[in-house]
mmCIF file of C-alpha atoms and ligand atoms in Angstrom:
data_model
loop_
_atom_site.group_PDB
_atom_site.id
_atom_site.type_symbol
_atom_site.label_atom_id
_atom_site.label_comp_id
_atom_site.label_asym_id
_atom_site.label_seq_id
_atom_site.Cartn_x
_atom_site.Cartn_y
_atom_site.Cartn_z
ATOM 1 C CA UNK A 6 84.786 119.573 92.482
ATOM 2 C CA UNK A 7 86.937 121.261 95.317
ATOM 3 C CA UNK A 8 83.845 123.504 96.408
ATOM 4 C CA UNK A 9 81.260 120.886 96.395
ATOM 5 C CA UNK A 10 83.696 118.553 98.520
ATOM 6 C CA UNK A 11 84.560 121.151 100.967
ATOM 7 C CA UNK A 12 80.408 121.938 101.064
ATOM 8 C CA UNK A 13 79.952 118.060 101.444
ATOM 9 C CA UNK A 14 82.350 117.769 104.101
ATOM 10 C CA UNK A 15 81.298 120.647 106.421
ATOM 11 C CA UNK A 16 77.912 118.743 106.064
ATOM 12 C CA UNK A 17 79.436 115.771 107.251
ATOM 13 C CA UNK A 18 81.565 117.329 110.106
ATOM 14 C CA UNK A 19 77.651 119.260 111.044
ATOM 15 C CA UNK A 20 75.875 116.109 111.785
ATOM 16 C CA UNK A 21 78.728 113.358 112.917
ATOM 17 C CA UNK A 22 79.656 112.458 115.776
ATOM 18 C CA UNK A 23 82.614 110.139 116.297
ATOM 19 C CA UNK A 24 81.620 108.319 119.514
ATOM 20 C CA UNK A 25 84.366 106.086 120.895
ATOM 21 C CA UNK A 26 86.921 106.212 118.089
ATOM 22 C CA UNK A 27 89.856 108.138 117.858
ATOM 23 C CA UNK A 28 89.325 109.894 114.132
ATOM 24 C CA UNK A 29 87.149 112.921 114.172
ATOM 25 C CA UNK A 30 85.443 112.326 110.701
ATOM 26 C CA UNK A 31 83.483 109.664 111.968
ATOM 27 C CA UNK A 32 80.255 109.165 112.835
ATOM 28 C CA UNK A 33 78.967 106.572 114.950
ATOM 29 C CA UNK A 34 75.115 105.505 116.265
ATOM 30 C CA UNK A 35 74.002 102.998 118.173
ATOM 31 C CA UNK A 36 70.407 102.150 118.225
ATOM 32 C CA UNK A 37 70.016 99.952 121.003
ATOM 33 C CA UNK A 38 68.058 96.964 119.753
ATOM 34 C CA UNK A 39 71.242 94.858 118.798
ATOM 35 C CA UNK A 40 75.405 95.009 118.814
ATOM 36 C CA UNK A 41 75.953 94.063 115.112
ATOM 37 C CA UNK A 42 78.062 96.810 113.616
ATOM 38 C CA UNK A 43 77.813 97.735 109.915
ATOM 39 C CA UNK A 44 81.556 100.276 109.398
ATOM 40 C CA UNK A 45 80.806 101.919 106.378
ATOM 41 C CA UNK A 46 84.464 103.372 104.337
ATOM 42 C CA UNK A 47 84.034 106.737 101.801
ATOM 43 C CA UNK A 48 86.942 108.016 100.199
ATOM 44 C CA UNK A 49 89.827 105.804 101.240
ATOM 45 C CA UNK A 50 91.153 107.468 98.242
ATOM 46 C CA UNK A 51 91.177 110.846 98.596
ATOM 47 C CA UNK A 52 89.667 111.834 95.070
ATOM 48 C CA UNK A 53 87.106 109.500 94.992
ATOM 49 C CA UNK A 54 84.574 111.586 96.169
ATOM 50 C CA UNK A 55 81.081 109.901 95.207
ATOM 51 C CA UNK A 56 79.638 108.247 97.888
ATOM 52 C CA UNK A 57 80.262 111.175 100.293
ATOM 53 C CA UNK A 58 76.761 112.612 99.625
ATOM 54 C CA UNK A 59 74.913 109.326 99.998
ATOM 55 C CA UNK A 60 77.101 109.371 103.716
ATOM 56 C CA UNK A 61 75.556 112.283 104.461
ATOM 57 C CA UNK A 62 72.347 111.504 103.993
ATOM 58 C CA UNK A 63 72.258 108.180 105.348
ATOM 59 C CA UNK A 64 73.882 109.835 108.642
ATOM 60 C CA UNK A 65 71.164 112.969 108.250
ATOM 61 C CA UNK A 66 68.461 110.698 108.669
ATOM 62 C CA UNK A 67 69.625 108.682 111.047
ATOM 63 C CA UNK A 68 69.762 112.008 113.264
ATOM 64 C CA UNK A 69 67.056 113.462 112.511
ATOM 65 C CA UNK A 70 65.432 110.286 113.420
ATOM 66 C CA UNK A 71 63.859 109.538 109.515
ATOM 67 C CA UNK A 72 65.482 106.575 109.681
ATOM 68 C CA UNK A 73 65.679 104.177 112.398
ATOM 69 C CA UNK A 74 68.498 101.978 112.878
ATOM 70 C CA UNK A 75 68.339 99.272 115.984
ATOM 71 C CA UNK A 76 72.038 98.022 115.572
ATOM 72 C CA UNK A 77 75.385 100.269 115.657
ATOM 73 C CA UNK A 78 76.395 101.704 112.443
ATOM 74 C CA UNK A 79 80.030 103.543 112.178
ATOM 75 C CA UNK A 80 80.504 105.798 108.574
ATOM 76 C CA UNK A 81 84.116 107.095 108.289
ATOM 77 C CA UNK A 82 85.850 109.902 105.522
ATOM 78 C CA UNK A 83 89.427 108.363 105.172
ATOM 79 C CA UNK A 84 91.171 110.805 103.392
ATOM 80 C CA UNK A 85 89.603 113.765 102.854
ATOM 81 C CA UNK A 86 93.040 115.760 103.044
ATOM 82 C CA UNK A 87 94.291 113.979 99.593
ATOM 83 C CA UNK A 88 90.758 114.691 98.255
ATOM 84 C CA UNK A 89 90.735 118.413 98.928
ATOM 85 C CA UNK A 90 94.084 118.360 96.663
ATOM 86 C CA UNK A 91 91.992 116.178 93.990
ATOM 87 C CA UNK A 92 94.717 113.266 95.331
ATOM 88 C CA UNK A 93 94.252 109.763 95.576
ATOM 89 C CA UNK A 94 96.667 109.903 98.333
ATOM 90 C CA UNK A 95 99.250 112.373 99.937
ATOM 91 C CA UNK A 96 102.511 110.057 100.694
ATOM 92 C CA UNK A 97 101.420 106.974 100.929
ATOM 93 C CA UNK A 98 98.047 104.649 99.501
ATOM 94 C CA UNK A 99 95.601 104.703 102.453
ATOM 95 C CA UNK A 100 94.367 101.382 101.256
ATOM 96 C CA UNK A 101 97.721 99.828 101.733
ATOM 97 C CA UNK A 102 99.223 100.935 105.059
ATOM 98 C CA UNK A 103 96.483 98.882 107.326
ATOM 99 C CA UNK A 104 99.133 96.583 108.816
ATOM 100 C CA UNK A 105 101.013 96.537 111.937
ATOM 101 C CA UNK A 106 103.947 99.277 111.125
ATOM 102 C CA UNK A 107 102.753 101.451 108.954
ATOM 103 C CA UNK A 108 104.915 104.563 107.381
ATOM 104 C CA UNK A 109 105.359 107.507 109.261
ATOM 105 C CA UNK A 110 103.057 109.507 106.495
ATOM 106 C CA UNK A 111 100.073 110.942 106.737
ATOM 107 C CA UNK A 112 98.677 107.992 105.623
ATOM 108 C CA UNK A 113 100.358 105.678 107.735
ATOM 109 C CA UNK A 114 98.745 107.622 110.999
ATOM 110 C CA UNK A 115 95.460 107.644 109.215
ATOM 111 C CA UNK A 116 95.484 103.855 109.284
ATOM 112 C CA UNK A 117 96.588 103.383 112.685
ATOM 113 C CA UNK A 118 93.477 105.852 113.742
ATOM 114 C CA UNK A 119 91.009 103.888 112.027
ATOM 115 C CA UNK A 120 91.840 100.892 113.071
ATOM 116 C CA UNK A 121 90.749 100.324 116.008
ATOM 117 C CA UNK A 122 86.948 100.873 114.058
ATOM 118 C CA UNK A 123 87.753 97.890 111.712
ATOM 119 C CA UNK A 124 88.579 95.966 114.787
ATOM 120 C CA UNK A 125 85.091 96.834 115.788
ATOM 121 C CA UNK A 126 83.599 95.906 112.765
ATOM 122 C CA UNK A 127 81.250 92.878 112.309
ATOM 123 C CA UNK A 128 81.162 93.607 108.265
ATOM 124 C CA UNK A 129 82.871 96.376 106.800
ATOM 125 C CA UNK A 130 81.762 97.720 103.272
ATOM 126 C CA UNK A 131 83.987 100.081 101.628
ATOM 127 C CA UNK A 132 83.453 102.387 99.270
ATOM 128 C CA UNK A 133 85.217 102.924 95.995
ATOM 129 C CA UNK A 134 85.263 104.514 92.470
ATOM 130 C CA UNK A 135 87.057 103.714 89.407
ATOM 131 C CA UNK A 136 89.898 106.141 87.575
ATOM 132 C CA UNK A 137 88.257 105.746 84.332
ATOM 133 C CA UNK A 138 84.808 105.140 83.305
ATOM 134 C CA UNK A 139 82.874 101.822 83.840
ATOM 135 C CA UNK A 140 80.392 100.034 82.510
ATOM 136 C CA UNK A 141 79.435 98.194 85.656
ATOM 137 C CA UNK A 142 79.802 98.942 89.093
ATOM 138 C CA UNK A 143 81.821 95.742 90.550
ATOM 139 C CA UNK A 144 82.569 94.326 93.477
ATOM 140 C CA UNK A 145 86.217 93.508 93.832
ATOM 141 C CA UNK A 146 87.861 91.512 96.819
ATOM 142 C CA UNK A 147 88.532 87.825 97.917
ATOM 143 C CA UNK A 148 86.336 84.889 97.725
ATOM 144 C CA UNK A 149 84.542 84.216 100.946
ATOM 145 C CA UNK A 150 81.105 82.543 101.820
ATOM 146 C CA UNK A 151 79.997 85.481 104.272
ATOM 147 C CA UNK A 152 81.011 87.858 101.817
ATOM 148 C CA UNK A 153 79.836 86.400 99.195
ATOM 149 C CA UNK A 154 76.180 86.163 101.115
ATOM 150 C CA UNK A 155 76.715 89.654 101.838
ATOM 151 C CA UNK A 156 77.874 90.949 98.377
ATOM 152 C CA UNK A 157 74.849 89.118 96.625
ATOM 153 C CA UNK A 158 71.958 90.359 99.680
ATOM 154 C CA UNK A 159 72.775 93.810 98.874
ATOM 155 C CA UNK A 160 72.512 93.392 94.952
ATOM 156 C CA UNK A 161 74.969 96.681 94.774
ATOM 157 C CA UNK A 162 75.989 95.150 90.990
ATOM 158 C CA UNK A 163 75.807 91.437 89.578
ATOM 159 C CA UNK A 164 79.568 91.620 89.110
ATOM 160 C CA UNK A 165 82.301 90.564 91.324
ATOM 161 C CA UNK A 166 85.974 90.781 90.033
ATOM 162 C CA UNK A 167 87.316 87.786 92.717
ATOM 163 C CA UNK A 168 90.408 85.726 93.652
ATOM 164 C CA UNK A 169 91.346 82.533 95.664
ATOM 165 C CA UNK A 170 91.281 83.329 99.502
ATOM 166 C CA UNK A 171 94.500 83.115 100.006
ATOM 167 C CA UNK A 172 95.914 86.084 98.060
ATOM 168 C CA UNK A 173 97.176 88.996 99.480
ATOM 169 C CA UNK A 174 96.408 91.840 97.130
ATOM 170 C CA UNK A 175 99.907 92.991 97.120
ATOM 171 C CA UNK A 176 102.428 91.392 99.694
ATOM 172 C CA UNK A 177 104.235 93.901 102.567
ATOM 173 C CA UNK A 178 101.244 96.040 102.874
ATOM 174 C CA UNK A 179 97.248 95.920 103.565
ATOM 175 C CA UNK A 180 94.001 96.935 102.250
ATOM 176 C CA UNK A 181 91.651 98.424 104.982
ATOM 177 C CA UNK A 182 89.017 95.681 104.211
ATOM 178 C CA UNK A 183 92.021 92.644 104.214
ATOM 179 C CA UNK A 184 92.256 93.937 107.495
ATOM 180 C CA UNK A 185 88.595 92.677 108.280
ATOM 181 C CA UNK A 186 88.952 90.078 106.342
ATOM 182 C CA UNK A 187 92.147 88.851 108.559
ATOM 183 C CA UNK A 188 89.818 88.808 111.345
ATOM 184 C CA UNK A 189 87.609 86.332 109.787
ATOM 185 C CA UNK A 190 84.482 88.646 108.891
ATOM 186 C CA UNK A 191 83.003 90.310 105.546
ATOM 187 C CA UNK A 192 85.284 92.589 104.058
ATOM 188 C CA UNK A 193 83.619 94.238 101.002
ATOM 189 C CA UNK A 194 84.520 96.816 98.607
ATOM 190 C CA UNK A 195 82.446 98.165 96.093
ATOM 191 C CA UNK A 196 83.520 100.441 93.158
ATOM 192 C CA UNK A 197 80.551 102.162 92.588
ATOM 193 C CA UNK A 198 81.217 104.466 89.024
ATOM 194 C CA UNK A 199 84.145 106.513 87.981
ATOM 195 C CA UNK A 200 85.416 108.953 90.667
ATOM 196 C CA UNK A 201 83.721 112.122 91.003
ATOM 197 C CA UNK A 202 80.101 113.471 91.930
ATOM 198 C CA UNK A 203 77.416 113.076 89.440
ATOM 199 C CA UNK A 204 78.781 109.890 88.181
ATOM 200 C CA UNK A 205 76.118 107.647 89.665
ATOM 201 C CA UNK A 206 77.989 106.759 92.859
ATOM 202 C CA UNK A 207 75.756 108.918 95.195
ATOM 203 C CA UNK A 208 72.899 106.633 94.519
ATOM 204 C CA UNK A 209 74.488 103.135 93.971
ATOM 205 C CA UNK A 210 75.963 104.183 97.446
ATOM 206 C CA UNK A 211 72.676 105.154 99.176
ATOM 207 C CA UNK A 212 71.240 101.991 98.026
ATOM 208 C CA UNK A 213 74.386 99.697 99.116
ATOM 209 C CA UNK A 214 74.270 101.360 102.412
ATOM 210 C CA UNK A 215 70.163 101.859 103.067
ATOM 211 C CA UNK A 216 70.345 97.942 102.177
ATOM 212 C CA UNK A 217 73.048 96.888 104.416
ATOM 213 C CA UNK A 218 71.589 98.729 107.117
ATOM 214 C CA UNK A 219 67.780 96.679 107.279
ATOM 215 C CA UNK A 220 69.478 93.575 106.516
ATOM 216 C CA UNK A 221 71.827 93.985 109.453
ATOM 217 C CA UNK A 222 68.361 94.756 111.196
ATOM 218 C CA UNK A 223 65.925 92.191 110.055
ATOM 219 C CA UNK A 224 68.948 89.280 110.506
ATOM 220 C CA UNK A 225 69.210 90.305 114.002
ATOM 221 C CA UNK A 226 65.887 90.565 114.538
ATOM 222 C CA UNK A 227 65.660 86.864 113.243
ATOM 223 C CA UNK A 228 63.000 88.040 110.172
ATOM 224 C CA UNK A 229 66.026 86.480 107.879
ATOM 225 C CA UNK A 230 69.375 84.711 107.753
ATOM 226 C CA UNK A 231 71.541 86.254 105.897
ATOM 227 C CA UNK A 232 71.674 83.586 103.493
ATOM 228 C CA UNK A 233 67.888 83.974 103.058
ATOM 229 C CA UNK A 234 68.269 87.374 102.153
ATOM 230 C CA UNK A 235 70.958 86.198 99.688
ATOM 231 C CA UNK A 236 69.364 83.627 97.859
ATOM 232 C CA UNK A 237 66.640 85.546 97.599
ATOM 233 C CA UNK A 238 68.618 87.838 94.995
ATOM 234 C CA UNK A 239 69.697 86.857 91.241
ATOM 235 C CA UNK A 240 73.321 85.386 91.626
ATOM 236 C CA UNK A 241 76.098 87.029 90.577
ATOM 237 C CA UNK A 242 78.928 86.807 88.033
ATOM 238 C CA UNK A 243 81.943 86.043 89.108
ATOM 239 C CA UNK A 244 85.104 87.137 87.155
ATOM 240 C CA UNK A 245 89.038 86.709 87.598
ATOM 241 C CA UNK A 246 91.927 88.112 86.544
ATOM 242 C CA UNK A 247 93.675 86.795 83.954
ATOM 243 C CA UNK A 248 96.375 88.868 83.209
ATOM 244 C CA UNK A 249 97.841 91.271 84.708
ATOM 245 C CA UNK A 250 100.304 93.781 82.941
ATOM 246 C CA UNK A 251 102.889 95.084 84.940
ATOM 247 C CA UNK A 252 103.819 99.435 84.292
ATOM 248 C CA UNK A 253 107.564 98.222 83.296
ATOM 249 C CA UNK A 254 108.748 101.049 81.583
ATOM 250 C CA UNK A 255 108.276 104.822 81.418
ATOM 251 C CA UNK A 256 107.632 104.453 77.504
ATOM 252 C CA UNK A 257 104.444 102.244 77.626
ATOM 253 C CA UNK A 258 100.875 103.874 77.311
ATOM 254 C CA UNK A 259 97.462 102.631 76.413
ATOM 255 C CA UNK A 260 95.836 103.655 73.242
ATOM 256 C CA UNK A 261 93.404 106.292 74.287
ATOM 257 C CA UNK A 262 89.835 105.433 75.224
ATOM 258 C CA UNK A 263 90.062 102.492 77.315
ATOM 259 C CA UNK A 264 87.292 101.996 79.603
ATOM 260 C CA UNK A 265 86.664 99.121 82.720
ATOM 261 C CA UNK A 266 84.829 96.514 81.152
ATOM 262 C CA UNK A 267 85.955 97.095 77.536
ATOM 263 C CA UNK A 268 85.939 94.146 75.573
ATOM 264 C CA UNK A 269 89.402 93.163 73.682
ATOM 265 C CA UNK A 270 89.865 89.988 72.114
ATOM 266 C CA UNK A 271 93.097 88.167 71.980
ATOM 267 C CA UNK A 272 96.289 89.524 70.270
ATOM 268 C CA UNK A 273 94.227 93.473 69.845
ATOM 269 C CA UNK A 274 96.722 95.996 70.140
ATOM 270 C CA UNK A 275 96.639 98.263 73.770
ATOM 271 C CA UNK A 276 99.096 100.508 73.529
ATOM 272 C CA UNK A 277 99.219 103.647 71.946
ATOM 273 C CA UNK A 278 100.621 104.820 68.626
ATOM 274 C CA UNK A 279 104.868 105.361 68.155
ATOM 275 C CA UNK A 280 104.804 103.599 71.798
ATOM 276 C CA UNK A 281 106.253 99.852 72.921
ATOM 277 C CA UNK A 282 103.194 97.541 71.644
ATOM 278 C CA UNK A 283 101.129 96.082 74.050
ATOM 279 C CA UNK A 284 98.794 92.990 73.027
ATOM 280 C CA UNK A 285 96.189 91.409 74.945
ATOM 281 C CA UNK A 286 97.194 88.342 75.020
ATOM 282 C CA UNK A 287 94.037 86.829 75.885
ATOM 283 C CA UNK A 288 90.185 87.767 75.249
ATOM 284 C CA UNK A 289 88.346 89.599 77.897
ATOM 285 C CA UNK A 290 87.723 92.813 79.435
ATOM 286 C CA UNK A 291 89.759 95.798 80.256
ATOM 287 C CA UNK A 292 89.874 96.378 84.014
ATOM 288 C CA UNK A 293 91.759 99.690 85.698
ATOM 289 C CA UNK A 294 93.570 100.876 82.373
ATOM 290 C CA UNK A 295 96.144 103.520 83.626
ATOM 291 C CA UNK A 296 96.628 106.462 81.863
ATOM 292 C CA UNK A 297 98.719 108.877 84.197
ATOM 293 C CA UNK A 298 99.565 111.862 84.257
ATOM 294 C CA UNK A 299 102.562 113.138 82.468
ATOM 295 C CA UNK A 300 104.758 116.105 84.091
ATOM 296 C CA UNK A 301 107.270 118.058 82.207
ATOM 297 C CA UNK A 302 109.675 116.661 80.300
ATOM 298 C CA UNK A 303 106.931 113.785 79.202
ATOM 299 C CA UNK A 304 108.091 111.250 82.249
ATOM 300 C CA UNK A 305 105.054 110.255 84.237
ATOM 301 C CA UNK A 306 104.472 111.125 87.697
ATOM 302 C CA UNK A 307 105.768 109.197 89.924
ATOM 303 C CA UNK A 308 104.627 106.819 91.286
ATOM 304 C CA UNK A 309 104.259 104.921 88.670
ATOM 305 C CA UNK A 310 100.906 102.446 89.139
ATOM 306 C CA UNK A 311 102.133 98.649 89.130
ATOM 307 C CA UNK A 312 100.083 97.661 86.510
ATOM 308 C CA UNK A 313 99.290 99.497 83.358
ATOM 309 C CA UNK A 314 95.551 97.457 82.923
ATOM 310 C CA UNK A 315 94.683 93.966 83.655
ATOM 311 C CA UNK A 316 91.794 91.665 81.960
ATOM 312 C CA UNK A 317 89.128 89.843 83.916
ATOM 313 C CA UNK A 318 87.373 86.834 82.456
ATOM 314 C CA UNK A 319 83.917 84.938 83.652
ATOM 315 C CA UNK A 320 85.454 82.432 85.736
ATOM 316 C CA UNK A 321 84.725 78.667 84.403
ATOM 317 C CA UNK A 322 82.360 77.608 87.837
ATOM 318 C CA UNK A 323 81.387 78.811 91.073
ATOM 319 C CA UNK A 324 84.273 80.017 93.610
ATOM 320 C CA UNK A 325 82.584 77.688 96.340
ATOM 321 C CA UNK A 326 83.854 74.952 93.995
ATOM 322 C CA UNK A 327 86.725 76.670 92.381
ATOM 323 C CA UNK A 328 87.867 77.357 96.162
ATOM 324 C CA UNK A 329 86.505 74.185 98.396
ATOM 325 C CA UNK A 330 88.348 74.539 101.404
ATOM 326 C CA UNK A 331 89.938 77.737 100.704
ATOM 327 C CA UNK A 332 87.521 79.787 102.749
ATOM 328 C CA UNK A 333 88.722 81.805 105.719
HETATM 329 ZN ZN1 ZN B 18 89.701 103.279 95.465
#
């Protein structure tokens, strides 16, 4: 995994160029025809690796000239240090410290660095994988109409795990695309397969991004709207989150196996053998079980994740009804 990122990212570092922002593993190209600027997010967490390749490619033929691009387009590697160590992170989440005082971690200067590319942004589409295996790719972030137009154009997945508008994902800290979202425009993430190479997230994120790219194109050059280009694709299913279990104690653990996207019905037992019992207490399925790792001694390492797993349920009508007026 280590050699083929290091291979992948001296690719990367061959072709890019970083233009006008102030983090070298960007690359940035402006085609002239229109302004619209698609910024395109890989491995905000460090070990999830997959759509690096599809980066790569996209930005090789942009380069080389295969592909033509008339509006700007801005890919960045967000933390490629933590992925070199197989890390999510190094000191801090990435995807949390996009806010106006961030740590003094290597994180926290990473944020500060990009951000002056999200403020840039005119959609931002970020690129994610899963810890464990899924059975869908999914789109996960807040209800809003632009996103939602954008989320269903680009027919990455029919699934979106969503929320009201309103909700931070966690309070005293700030996801990179929150941080677009904040300034009133698409802010999308996409988790494309489990982390890793070969796991189908090269290709899901070729396709996201090859999409993104000619609608970006053919809205500005008035062929579409992009609600056109929307409605034009199957509609999607929308799920929340029902329940969320918090990590509480060092002793819990999930039965072994879990995948995203498992089905459990209400009252099946979670947790593992000899270990505090866990019950679903609703019907649904299993998004981001945690299973991490143990160090010596048997504690976990620390930090512990907030929630040991959650379950996501079809939600009972459309968000533009579920959330009239909520939109931002
Ligand atoms: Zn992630």
């Amino acid at each position: 995994m280590r050699d083929m990122l290091i291979d992948w990212l001296a690719r990367f570092d061959a072709v890019a160029r970083p233009g006008p922002w102030p983090y070298p593993r960007v690359h940035h190209h402006e085609g002239g025809g229109h302004p619209f600027h698609l910024v395109i997010g890989s491995m905000v967490h460090g070990d999830e690796v997959g759509s690096l390749p599809a980066v790569v490619r996209v930005i090789e033929e942009l380069v080389t000239g295969q592909r033509l691009h008339a509006g700007t387009v801005s890919f960045f590697v967000g933390n490629p240090e933590a992925g070199l160590q197989g890390q999510r992170f190094l000191e801090d989440d990435l995807n949390r410290v996009f806010m106006d005082d961030p740590p003094a971690s290597h994180e926290g200067r990473r944020g500060a660095l990009l951000r002056p590319l999200l403020d840039a942004a005119d959609v931002f589409l970020d690129l994610h994988q899963t810890i464990e295996p899924t059975q869908h790719a999914f789109y996960i972030f807040p209800f809003q109409t632009h996103g939602w137009h954008w989320a269903r154009a680009l027919a990455s997945t029919s699934m979106w795990v969503t929320r009201h508008p309103g909700t931070a994902f966690t309070t005293g800290a700030k996801c990179a695309d929150e941080y677009v979202r904040d300034r009133g425009l698409p802010g999308i993430t996409l988790e494309l397969s489990q982390k890793g190479f070969g796991n189908g997230g090269e290709e899901r994120a070729y396709q996201a991004i090859t999409r993104a790219l000619e609608l970006s194109d053919a809205v500005a050059a008035g062929t579409t709207t992009l609600e056109e280009a929307a409605m034009d694709r199957p509609e999607l299913t929308f799920l929340e989150t029902v329940h969320r279990e918090p990590f509480a104690s060092e002793d819990l653990a999930l039965r072994p196996g879990l995948q995203n996207f498992q089905e459990v019905a209400e009252g099946e037992v979670l947790s593992a053998p000899g270990t505090p019992e866990l019950r679903a207490p609703c019907g649904g399925w299993v998004l981001f079980p945690k299973y991490p790792p143990r160090v010596e001694g048997g504690g976990y390492k620390k930090p512990l994740p907030g929630e040991i797993y959650r379950i996501v349920r079809a939600m009972g009508g459309h968000p533009v009804e579920v959330f009239a007026g909520a939109d931002r």
